PDB file of C-alpha atoms in Angstrom:
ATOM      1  CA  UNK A   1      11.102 -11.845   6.123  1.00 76.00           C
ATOM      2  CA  UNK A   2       9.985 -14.970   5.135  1.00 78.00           C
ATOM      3  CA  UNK A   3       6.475 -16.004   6.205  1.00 76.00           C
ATOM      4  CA  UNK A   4       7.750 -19.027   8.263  1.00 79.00           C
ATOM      5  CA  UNK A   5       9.744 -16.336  10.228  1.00 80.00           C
ATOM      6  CA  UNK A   6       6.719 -13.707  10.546  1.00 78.00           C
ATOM      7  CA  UNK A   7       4.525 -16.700  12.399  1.00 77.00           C
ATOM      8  CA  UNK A   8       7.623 -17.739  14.563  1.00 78.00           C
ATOM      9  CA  UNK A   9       7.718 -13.959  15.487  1.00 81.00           C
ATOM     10  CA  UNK A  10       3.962 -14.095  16.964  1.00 79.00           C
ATOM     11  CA  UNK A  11       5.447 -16.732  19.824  1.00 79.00           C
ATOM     12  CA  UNK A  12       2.470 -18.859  20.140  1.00 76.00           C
ATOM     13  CA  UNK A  13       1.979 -21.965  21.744  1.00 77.00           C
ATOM     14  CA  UNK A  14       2.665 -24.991  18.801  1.00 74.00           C
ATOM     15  CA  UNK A  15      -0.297 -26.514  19.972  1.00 73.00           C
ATOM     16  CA  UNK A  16      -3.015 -22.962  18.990  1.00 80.00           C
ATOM     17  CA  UNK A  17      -6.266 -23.515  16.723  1.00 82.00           C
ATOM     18  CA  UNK A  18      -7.357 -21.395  14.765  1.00 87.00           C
ATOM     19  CA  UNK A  19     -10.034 -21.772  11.649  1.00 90.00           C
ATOM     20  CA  UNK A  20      -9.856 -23.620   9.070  1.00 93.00           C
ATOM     21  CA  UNK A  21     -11.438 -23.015   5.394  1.00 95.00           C
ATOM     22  CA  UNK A  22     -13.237 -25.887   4.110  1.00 96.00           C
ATOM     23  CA  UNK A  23     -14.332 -24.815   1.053  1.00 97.00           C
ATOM     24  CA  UNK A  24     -13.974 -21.152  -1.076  1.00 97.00           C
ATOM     25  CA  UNK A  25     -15.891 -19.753  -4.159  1.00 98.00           C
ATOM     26  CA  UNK A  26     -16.007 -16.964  -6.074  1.00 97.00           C
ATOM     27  CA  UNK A  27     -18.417 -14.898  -6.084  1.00 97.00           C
ATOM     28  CA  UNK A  28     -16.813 -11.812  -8.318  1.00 97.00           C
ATOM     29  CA  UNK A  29     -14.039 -11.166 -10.986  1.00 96.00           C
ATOM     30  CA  UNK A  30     -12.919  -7.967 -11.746  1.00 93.00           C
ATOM     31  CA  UNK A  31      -9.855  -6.245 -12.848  1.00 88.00           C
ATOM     32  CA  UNK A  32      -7.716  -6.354 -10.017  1.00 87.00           C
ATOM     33  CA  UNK A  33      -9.681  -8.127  -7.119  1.00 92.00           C
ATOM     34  CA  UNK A  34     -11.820 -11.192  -6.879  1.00 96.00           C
ATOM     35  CA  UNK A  35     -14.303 -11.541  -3.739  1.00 97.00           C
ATOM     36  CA  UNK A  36     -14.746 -14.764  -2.439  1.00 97.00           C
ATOM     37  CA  UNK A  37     -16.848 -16.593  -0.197  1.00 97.00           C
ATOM     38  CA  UNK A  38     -15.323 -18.902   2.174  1.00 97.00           C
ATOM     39  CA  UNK A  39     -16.687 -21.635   4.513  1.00 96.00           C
ATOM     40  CA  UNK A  40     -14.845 -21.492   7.270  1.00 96.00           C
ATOM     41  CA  UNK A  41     -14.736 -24.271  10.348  1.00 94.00           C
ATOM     42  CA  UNK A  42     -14.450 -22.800  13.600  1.00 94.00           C
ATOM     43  CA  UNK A  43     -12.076 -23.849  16.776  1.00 91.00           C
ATOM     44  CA  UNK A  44     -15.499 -24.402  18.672  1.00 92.00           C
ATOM     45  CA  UNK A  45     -16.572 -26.580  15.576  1.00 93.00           C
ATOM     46  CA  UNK A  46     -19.320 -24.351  14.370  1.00 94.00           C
ATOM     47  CA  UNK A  47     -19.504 -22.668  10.717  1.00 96.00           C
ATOM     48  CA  UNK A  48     -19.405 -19.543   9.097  1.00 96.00           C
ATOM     49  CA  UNK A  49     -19.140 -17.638   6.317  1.00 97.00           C
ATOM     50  CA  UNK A  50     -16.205 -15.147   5.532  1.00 96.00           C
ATOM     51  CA  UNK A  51     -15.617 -13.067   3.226  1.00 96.00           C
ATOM     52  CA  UNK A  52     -11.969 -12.919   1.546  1.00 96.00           C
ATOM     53  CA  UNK A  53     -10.701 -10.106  -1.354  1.00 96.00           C
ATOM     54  CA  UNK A  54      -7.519 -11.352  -2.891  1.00 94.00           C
ATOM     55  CA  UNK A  55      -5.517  -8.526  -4.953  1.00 93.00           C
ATOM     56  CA  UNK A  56      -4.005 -10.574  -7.006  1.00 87.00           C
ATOM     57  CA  UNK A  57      -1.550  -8.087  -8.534  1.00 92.00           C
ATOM     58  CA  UNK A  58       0.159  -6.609  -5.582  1.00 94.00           C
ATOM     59  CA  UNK A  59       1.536  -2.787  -5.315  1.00 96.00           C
ATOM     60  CA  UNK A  60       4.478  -0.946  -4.489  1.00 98.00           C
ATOM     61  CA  UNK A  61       4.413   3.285  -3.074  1.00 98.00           C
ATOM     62  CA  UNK A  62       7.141   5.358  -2.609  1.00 98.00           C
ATOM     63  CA  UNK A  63       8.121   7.734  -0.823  1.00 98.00           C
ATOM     64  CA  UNK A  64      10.249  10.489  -2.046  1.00 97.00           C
ATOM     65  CA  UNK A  65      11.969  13.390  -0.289  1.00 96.00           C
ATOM     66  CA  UNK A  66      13.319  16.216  -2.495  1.00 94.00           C
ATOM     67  CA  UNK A  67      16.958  18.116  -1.647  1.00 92.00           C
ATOM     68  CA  UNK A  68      15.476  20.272   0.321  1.00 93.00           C
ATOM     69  CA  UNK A  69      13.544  17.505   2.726  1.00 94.00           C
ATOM     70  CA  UNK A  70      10.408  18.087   1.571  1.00 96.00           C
ATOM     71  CA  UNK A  71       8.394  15.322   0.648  1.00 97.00           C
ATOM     72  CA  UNK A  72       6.330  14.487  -2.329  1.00 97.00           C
ATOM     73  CA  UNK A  73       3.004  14.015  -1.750  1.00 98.00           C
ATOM     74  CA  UNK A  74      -0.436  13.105  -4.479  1.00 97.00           C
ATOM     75  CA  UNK A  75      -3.758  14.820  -3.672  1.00 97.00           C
ATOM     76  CA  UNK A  76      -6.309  12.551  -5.233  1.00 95.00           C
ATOM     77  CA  UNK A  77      -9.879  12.325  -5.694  1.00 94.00           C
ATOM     78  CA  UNK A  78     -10.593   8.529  -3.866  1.00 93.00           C
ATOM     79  CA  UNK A  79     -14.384   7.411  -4.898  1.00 92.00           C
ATOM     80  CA  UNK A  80     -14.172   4.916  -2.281  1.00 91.00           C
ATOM     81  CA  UNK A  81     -14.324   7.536   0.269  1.00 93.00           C
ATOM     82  CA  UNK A  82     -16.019  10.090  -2.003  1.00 94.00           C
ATOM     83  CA  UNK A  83     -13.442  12.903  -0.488  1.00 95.00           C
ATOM     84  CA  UNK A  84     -10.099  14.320  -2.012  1.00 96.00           C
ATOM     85  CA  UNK A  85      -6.895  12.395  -0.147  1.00 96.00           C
ATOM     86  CA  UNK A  86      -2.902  13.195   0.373  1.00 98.00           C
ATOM     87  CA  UNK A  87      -0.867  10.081  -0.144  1.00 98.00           C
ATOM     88  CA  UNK A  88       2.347   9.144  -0.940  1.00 98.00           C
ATOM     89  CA  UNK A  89       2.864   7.906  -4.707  1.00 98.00           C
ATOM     90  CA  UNK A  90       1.657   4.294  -5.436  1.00 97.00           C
ATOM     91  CA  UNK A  91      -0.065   1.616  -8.126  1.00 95.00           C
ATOM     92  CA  UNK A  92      -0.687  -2.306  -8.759  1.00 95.00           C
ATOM     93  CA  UNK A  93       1.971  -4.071 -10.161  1.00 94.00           C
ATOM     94  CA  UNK A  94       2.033  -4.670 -13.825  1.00 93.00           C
ATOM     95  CA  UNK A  95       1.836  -8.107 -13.622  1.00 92.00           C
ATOM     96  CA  UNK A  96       2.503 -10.841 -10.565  1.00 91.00           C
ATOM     97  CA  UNK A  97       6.083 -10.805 -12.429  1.00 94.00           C
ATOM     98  CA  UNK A  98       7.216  -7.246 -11.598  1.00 96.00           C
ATOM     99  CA  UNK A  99       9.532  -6.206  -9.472  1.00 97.00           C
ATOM    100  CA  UNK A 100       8.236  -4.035  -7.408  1.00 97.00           C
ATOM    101  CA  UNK A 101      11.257  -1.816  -7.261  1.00 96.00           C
ATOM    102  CA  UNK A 102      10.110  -0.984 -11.139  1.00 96.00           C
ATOM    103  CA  UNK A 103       6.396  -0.587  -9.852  1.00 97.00           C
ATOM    104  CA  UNK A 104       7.546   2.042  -7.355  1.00 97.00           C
ATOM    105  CA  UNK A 105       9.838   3.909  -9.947  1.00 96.00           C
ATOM    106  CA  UNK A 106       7.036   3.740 -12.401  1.00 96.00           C
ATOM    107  CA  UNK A 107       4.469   4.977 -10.102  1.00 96.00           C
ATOM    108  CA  UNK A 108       6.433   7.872  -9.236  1.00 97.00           C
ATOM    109  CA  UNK A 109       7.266   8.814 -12.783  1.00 96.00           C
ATOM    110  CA  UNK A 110       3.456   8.810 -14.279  1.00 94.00           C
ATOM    111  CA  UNK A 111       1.835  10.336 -10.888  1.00 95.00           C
ATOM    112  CA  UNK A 112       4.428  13.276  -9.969  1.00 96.00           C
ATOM    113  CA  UNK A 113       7.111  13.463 -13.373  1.00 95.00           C
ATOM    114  CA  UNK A 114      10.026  13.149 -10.504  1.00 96.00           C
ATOM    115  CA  UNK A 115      12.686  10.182 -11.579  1.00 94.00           C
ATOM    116  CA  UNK A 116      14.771   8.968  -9.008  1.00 93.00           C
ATOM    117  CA  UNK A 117      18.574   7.204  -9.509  1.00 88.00           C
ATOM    118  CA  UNK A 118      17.006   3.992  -7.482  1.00 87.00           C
ATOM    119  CA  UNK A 119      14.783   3.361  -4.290  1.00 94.00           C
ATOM    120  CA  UNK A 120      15.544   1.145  -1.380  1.00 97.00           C
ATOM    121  CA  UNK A 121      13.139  -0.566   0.641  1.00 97.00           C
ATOM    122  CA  UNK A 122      11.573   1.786   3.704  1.00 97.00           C
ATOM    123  CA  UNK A 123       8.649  -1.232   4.677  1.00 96.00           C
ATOM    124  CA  UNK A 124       6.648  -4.053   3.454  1.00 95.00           C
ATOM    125  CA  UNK A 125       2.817  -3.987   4.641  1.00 95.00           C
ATOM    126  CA  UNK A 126      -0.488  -5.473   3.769  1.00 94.00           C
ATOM    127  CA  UNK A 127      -3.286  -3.112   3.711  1.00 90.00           C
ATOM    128  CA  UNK A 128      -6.144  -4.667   5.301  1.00 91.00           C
ATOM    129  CA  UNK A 129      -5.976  -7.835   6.895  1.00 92.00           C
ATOM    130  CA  UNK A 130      -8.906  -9.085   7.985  1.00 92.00           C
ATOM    131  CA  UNK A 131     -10.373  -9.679   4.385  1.00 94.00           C
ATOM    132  CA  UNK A 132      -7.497  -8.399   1.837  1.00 95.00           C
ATOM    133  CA  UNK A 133      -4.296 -10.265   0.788  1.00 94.00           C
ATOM    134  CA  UNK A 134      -3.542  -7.255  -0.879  1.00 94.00           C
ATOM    135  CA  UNK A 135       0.417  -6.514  -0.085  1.00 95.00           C
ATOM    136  CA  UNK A 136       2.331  -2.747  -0.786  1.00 97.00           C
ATOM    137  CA  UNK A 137       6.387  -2.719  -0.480  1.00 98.00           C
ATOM    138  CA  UNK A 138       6.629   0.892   0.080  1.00 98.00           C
ATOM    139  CA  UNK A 139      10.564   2.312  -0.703  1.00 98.00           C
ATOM    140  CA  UNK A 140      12.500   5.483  -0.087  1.00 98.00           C
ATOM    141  CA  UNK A 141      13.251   7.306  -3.378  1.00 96.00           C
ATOM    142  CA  UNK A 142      17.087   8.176  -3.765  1.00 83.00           C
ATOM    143  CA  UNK A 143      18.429  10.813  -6.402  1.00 87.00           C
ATOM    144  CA  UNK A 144      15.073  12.480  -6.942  1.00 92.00           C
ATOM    145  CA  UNK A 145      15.625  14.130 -10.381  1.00 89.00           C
ATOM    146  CA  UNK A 146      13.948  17.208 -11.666  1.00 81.00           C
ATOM    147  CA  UNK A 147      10.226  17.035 -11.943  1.00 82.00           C
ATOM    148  CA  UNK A 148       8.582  16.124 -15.765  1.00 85.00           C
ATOM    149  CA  UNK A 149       5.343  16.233 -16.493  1.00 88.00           C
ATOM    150  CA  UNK A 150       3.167  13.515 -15.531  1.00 86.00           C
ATOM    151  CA  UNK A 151       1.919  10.474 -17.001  1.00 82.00           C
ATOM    152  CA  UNK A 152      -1.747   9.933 -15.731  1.00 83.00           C
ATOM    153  CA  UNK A 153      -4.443   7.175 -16.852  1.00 80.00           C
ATOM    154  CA  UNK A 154      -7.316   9.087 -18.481  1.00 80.00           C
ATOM    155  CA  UNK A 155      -9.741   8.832 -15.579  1.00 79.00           C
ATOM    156  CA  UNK A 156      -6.507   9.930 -13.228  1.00 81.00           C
ATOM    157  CA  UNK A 157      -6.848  13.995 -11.632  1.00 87.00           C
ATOM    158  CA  UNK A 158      -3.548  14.172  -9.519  1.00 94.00           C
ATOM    159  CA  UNK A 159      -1.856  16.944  -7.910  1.00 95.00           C
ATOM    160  CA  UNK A 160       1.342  17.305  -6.509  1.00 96.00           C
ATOM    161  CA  UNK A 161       2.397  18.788  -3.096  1.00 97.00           C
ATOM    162  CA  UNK A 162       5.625  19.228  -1.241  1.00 96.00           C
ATOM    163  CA  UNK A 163       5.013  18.806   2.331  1.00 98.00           C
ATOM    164  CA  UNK A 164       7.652  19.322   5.574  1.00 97.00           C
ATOM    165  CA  UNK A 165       7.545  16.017   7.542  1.00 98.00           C
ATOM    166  CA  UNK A 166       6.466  17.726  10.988  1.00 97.00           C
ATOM    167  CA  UNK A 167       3.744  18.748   8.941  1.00 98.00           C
ATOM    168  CA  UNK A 168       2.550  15.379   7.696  1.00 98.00           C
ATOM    169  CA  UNK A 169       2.884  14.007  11.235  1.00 98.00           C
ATOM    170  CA  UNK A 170       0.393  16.635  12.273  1.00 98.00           C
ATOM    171  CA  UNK A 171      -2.022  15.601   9.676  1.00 98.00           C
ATOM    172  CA  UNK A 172      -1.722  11.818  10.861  1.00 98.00           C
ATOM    173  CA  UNK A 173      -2.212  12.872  14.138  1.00 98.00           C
ATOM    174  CA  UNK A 174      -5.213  14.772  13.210  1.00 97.00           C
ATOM    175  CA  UNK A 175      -6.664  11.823  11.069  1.00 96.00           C
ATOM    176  CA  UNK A 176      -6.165  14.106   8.507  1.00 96.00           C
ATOM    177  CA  UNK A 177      -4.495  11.389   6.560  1.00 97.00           C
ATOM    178  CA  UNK A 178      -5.860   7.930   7.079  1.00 96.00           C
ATOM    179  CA  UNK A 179      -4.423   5.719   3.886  1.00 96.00           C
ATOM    180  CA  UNK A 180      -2.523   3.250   5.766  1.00 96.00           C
ATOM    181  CA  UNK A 181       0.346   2.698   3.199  1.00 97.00           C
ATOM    182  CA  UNK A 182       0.866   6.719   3.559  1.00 98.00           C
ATOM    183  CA  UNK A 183       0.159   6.768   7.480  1.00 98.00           C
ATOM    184  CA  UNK A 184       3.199   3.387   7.835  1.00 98.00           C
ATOM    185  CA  UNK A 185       5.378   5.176   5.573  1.00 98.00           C
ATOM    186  CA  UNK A 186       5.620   8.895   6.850  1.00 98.00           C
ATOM    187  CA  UNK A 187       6.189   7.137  10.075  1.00 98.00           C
ATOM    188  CA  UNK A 188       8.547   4.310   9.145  1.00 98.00           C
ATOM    189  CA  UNK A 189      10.566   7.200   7.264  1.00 98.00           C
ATOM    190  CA  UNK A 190      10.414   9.468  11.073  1.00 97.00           C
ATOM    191  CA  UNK A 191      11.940   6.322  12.831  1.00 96.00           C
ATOM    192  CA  UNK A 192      14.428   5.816  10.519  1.00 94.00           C
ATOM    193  CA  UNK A 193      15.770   9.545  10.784  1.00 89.00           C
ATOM    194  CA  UNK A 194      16.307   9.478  14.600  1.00 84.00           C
TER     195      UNK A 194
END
């Protein structure tokens, strides 16, 4: 969906204001984000200041579901959060360039040693919007191969788990599981199986 056709989705009035940026600097470079400062003109004419993340990479996840329907899962260490997580299988893109189909396959590969035959697309999402233009496409692994071992960065400490659907429901339910691209996919995949 293009984003010309996600706006004309919202159905709101042609004539709606919203803010408008005036001016944006940058205010830190690192490796795969840069923080920004915006000035930002309000619809009631006053001013503020925002602040704006852009990801200017881009990721793809995947989620893959063995024969036997269970579904591979990565418990990670997250210093973000400073607490262990379960997610699905996921990274940045390579470059802006990548197809994210290859990200996805890649991702899987390094972080669990399963190959698949090919993925399809389950969802497209963007993690945080209020400050992030960070985007995920998130597919559904087909042909999951026998498991290798994995491929990790040196500062990666992943392990893998097989997990029963019902059971990851539970755990979103529970707030057990709280990374969003994991929460929208386990779901997404639940809809699509009814």
């Amino acid at each position: 969906m293009t984003e010309e056709e996600r706006q004309k989705e919202m159905n709101l009035p042609d004539d709606i204001r919203h803010a408008v940026r005036e001016d944006r600097k940058l205010v830190y470079k690192g490796s795969i984000l840069d923080v920004y400062s915006d000035s930002m003109l309000l619809t009631d004419g006053g001013r503020e200041k925002w602040d704006f993340v852009s990801h200017r990479k881009g990721a793809a996840a995947v989620l893959a579901v063995r024969e036997d329907g269970q579904i591979v899962m990565v418990r990670q260490y997250r210093p973000a959060l400073n607490r262990w997580t379960l997610e699905i299988p996921a990274g940045a893109r390579d470059s802006v360039n990548e197809d994210t189909k290859i990200t996805a396959m890649r991702e899987l590969r390094e972080e669990t040693g399963y190959i698949c035959k090919s993925v399809k697309p389950l969802l497209q999402l963007k993690s945080t919007v209020a400050f992030c233009d960070e985007f995920i496409d998130v597919y559904l692994a087909d042909g999951l191969r026998e498991r290798q071992e994995q491929i990790l960065d040196e500062a990666e400490n992943i392990f893998i788990e097989n997990w029963d659907l019902d059971a990851l429901i539970d755990k979103i339910r529970r707030g057990a599981i709280q990374d969003s691209k994991t929460v929208a996919a386990v779901l997404a995949y639940a809809l699509a199986r009814r």
